[in-house]
DNA sequence: TAAATCCTGTCA
DNA sequence: TGACAGGATTTA
């Protein structure tokens, strides 16, 4: 998503902004966010975990988190309506960026340089596809944790960017049972998990995302990675690796999918 | 560390 | 109608 945005709207000016659901703005207030970003050019777009970060002038950042069901759509101005638009940024060149988000968990943020408020993207763990995601630091973060490894993988402070689908898929690829206590993983298992996280994410990005239900790219098109999933929503199987039974359980309140025969 | 919470749509 | 949902924080 960020690569597409970067290619298409870097340099665009945010001309007008509308917030249709006030709680879509996580910080500061809807009024302040609107008045601050109006008229400013987008200098660059980067990503940290699940946050898209828009670099604005004077070191300021406009950030978007899509939540569970949010899509960031780039449309021509006034083009066919999307069903659940919570915010709209009108840009120059007659385009607009829409946050289309049925469940209203998506959030927008505005952060100026030097502010005391610490934005959520600055509290994240290492980027899983960067070389700051090392086996040793990963092992250190897992040690002493008594929670299920599945739950720990969803903790954005341990490693950034994994959600429910990719946590399950990574554990499957690593052959690790989701309810294993994180602190009991052996060094070889931790290294296997680390590389599994990286290949699962790389493959998913290569497939332009996983459209299990609502994910869409900025043109509203689905990804293709849903066809490559090994365990997520594939109960009762059979498992592609061993022919075993894929099971769904609940771990830390989240649906969790794994092969009962080849994940230990 | 689990459950409740914020939300609304979809599907069995 | 109830279960469940790609997230994350707060409360018990």
Coordinates of N, CA, C and O in Angstrom, one line a residue, chain A residues 174-254:
Chain A
X174 N 7.1 -22.4 10.7 CA 8.2 -22.7 11.7 C 7.9 -24.0 12.4 O 8.8 -24.6 13.1
X175 N 6.7 -24.6 12.2 CA 6.4 -25.9 12.9 C 6.2 -25.8 14.4 O 6.5 -26.7 15.1
X176 N 5.8 -24.6 14.8 CA 5.7 -24.4 16.3 C 4.2 -24.2 16.7 O 3.4 -23.5 16.0
X177 N 3.8 -24.9 17.7 CA 2.5 -24.9 18.2 C 2.1 -23.5 18.8 O 2.9 -23.0 19.6
X178 N 1.0 -22.9 18.5 CA 0.7 -21.5 18.9 C 0.6 -21.3 20.4 O 0.8 -20.2 20.9
X179 N 0.3 -22.4 21.1 CA 0.1 -22.2 22.6 C 1.4 -22.4 23.4 O 1.4 -22.3 24.6
X180 N 2.5 -22.7 22.7 CA 3.8 -22.9 23.4 C 4.1 -21.6 24.2 O 3.9 -20.5 23.7
X181 N 4.5 -21.8 25.4 CA 4.9 -20.6 26.2 C 6.1 -20.0 25.5 O 7.1 -20.7 25.2
X182 N 6.1 -18.7 25.3 CA 7.1 -18.0 24.5 C 8.5 -18.3 25.1 O 9.5 -18.6 24.3
X183 N 8.6 -18.2 26.4 CA 9.9 -18.3 27.0 C 10.5 -19.7 26.9 O 11.7 -19.9 27.3
X184 N 9.8 -20.7 26.5 CA 10.3 -22.1 26.4 C 10.8 -22.4 25.0 O 11.3 -23.5 24.8
X185 N 10.8 -21.5 24.0 CA 11.3 -21.8 22.7 C 12.8 -21.9 22.7 O 13.5 -21.1 23.3
X186 N 13.3 -22.9 22.0 CA 14.7 -23.2 21.9 C 15.3 -22.2 20.9 O 14.6 -21.8 20.0
X187 N 16.6 -22.0 21.0 CA 17.3 -21.1 20.1 C 17.0 -21.4 18.6 O 16.8 -20.6 17.8
X188 N 17.1 -22.7 18.3 CA 16.8 -23.2 16.9 C 15.4 -22.9 16.5 O 15.1 -22.5 15.3
X189 N 14.4 -23.0 17.4 CA 13.1 -22.7 17.1 C 12.9 -21.2 16.9 O 12.1 -20.8 16.0
X190 N 13.5 -20.4 17.7 CA 13.4 -18.9 17.6 C 14.0 -18.5 16.2 O 13.4 -17.6 15.5
X191 N 15.1 -19.1 15.8 CA 15.7 -18.7 14.5 C 14.7 -19.1 13.4 O 14.6 -18.4 12.4
X192 N 14.1 -20.3 13.5 CA 13.2 -20.8 12.5 C 12.0 -19.9 12.4 O 11.5 -19.5 11.3
X193 N 11.5 -19.4 13.6 CA 10.4 -18.5 13.6 C 10.7 -17.2 13.0 O 9.9 -16.6 12.2
X194 N 11.9 -16.7 13.3 CA 12.3 -15.4 12.7 C 12.3 -15.4 11.2 O 11.8 -14.6 10.5
X195 N 12.9 -16.5 10.6 CA 13.0 -16.5 9.2 C 11.6 -16.9 8.6 O 11.3 -16.4 7.5
X196 N 10.8 -17.6 9.4 CA 9.4 -17.8 8.9 C 8.6 -16.6 8.8 O 7.9 -16.3 7.8
X197 N 8.7 -15.7 9.8 CA 8.0 -14.4 9.8 C 8.5 -13.6 8.6 O 7.6 -13.1 7.8
X198 N 9.7 -13.7 8.3 CA 10.2 -12.9 7.1 C 9.7 -13.5 5.8 O 9.3 -12.7 4.9
X199 N 9.7 -14.8 5.7 CA 9.2 -15.3 4.4 C 7.7 -15.2 4.2 O 7.2 -14.9 3.1
X200 N 7.0 -15.3 5.3 CA 5.5 -15.1 5.2 C 5.2 -13.7 4.8 O 4.4 -13.5 3.9
X201 N 5.9 -12.7 5.4 CA 5.6 -11.3 5.1 C 6.0 -11.0 3.7 O 5.3 -10.3 2.9
X202 N 7.2 -11.5 3.3 CA 7.7 -11.2 2.0 C 6.8 -11.7 0.9 O 6.5 -11.1 -0.1
X203 N 6.3 -12.9 1.1 CA 5.4 -13.6 0.1 C 4.1 -12.8 0.1 O 3.5 -12.6 -1.0
X204 N 3.6 -12.4 1.2 CA 2.3 -11.7 1.3 C 2.4 -10.3 0.6 O 1.5 -9.9 -0.2
X205 N 3.5 -9.6 0.8 CA 3.7 -8.4 0.1 C 3.9 -8.6 -1.4 O 3.3 -7.9 -2.2
X206 N 4.6 -9.6 -1.8 CA 4.7 -10.0 -3.2 C 3.4 -10.3 -3.8 O 3.2 -10.0 -5.0
X207 N 2.5 -10.8 -3.1 CA 1.1 -11.1 -3.5 C 0.2 -9.9 -3.4 O -1.0 -10.1 -3.6
X208 N 0.7 -8.8 -3.1 CA -0.1 -7.5 -2.9 C -1.2 -7.7 -1.9 O -2.2 -7.1 -2.0
X209 N -0.9 -8.4 -0.8 CA -1.8 -8.5 0.4 C -2.7 -9.6 0.4 O -2.8 -10.4 -0.6
X210 N -3.4 -9.8 1.5 CA -4.2 -11.0 1.7 C -5.7 -10.5 1.9 O -6.0 -9.9 2.9
X211 N -6.4 -10.7 0.8 CA -7.8 -10.3 0.9 C -8.7 -11.4 1.4 O -9.4 -12.1 0.6
X212 N -8.6 -11.6 2.7 CA -9.5 -12.6 3.4 C -10.9 -12.1 3.4 O -11.8 -12.9 3.2
X213 N -11.1 -10.8 3.7 CA -12.4 -10.3 3.6 C -12.4 -8.9 3.0 O -12.8 -8.7 1.9
X214 N -11.8 -7.9 3.7 CA -12.0 -6.5 3.3 C -10.7 -5.8 2.7 O -10.8 -4.7 2.2
X215 N -9.5 -6.4 2.8 CA -8.4 -5.7 2.4 C -8.4 -5.4 0.9 O -8.7 -6.2 0.0
X216 N -8.1 -4.1 0.6 CA -8.1 -3.7 -0.8 C -6.8 -2.8 -1.0 O -6.4 -2.1 0.0
X217 N -6.3 -2.8 -2.2 CA -5.2 -1.8 -2.4 C -5.7 -0.4 -2.7 O -7.0 -0.2 -2.6
X218 N -4.9 0.5 -3.0 CA -5.4 1.9 -3.1 C -6.3 2.1 -4.3 O -7.0 3.1 -4.4
X219 N -6.4 1.2 -5.2 CA -7.3 1.2 -6.3 C -8.6 0.4 -6.0 O -9.4 0.2 -6.9
X220 N -8.7 -0.2 -4.8 CA -9.8 -1.0 -4.5 C -9.8 -2.4 -5.0 O -10.7 -3.2 -4.9
X221 N -8.6 -2.8 -5.4 CA -8.4 -4.2 -6.0 C -7.9 -5.1 -4.9 O -7.1 -4.7 -4.0
X222 N -8.4 -6.3 -4.9 CA -8.0 -7.3 -3.9 C -6.5 -7.8 -4.1 O -6.1 -7.7 -5.3
X223 N -5.9 -8.3 -3.1 CA -4.6 -8.9 -3.2 C -4.8 -10.4 -3.7 O -5.9 -10.8 -4.0
X224 N -3.7 -11.2 -3.7 CA -3.8 -12.6 -4.1 C -3.3 -13.5 -3.0 O -3.4 -14.8 -3.2
X225 N -2.7 -13.0 -2.0 CA -2.1 -13.9 -1.0 C -3.0 -14.8 -0.3 O -2.6 -15.8 0.3
X226 N -4.3 -14.5 -0.2 CA -5.3 -15.4 0.4 C -5.2 -16.8 -0.2 O -5.5 -17.8 0.5
X227 N -4.8 -17.0 -1.4 CA -4.7 -18.3 -2.0 C -3.5 -19.1 -1.6 O -3.4 -20.3 -1.8
X228 N -2.5 -18.4 -1.0 CA -1.3 -19.0 -0.6 C -1.3 -19.4 0.9 O -0.3 -19.9 1.4
X229 N -2.4 -19.1 1.6 CA -2.4 -19.4 3.1 C -2.4 -20.9 3.3 O -3.0 -21.7 2.6
X230 N -1.7 -21.3 4.4 CA -1.5 -22.7 4.7 C -2.4 -23.2 5.8 O -2.8 -24.3 5.8
X231 N -2.7 -22.3 6.8 CA -3.6 -22.7 7.9 C -4.8 -21.7 8.2 O -5.8 -22.2 8.6
X232 N -4.6 -20.5 7.9 CA -5.6 -19.5 8.3 C -6.9 -19.8 7.6 O -7.0 -19.8 6.4
X233 N -7.9 -20.0 8.4 CA -9.3 -20.3 7.9 C -9.3 -21.6 7.0 O -10.2 -21.7 6.1
X234 N -8.4 -22.5 7.2 CA -8.3 -23.7 6.4 C -8.7 -25.0 7.1 O -8.5 -26.1 6.7
X235 N -9.3 -24.8 8.4 CA -9.8 -25.9 9.1 C -10.9 -26.6 8.3 O -11.7 -25.8 7.7
X236 N -11.1 -27.9 8.2 CA -10.3 -28.9 8.9 C -9.2 -29.5 8.1 O -8.7 -30.6 8.4
X237 N -8.7 -28.8 7.2 CA -7.5 -29.2 6.4 C -7.9 -30.0 5.1 O -9.0 -29.7 4.6
X238 N -7.1 -30.9 4.6 CA -5.9 -31.4 5.2 C -4.7 -30.5 5.1 O -4.7 -29.6 4.2
X239 N -3.7 -30.7 6.0 CA -2.5 -29.9 6.0 C -1.7 -30.2 4.7 O -1.5 -31.4 4.4
X240 N -1.2 -29.2 4.0 CA -0.4 -29.4 2.8 C 0.9 -30.0 3.1 O 1.6 -30.6 2.2
X241 N 1.4 -29.9 4.3 CA 2.7 -30.4 4.6 C 2.7 -31.9 5.1 O 3.5 -32.7 4.7
X242 N 1.7 -32.2 5.9 CA 1.7 -33.6 6.4 C 0.4 -34.3 6.2 O 0.2 -35.5 6.6
X243 N -0.6 -33.7 5.7 CA -1.9 -34.3 5.5 C -2.8 -34.3 6.8 O -3.9 -34.9 6.8
X244 N -2.2 -33.7 7.8 CA -2.9 -33.7 9.1 C -4.1 -32.8 9.2 O -4.5 -32.2 8.2
X245 N -4.7 -32.7 10.4 CA -5.9 -31.9 10.5 C -5.6 -30.5 11.0 O -4.9 -30.3 12.0
X246 N -6.1 -29.5 10.3 CA -5.9 -28.1 10.7 C -7.1 -27.8 11.6 O -8.3 -28.1 11.3
X247 N -6.8 -27.2 12.7 CA -7.7 -26.9 13.8 C -7.8 -25.4 14.1 O -6.8 -24.7 13.9
X248 N -9.0 -25.0 14.5 CA -9.1 -23.6 15.0 C -9.4 -23.6 16.5 O -10.3 -24.3 17.0
X249 N -8.6 -22.9 17.2 CA -8.8 -22.7 18.7 C -8.8 -21.2 18.9 O -8.6 -20.4 18.0
X250 N -9.0 -20.8 20.2 CA -8.9 -19.4 20.6 C -7.8 -19.2 21.5 O -7.6 -19.9 22.5
X251 N -6.9 -18.3 21.1 CA -5.7 -18.0 22.0 C -5.6 -16.5 22.2 O -5.6 -15.8 21.2
X252 N -5.7 -16.1 23.5 CA -5.7 -14.7 23.8 C -6.8 -14.0 23.1 O -6.7 -12.8 22.7
X253 N -7.9 -14.7 23.0 CA -9.1 -14.0 22.4 C -9.2 -14.0 20.9 O -10.1 -13.5 20.3
X254 N -8.1 -14.5 20.2 CA -8.1 -14.5 18.8 C -8.2 -15.9 18.2 O -7.6 -16.8 18.7

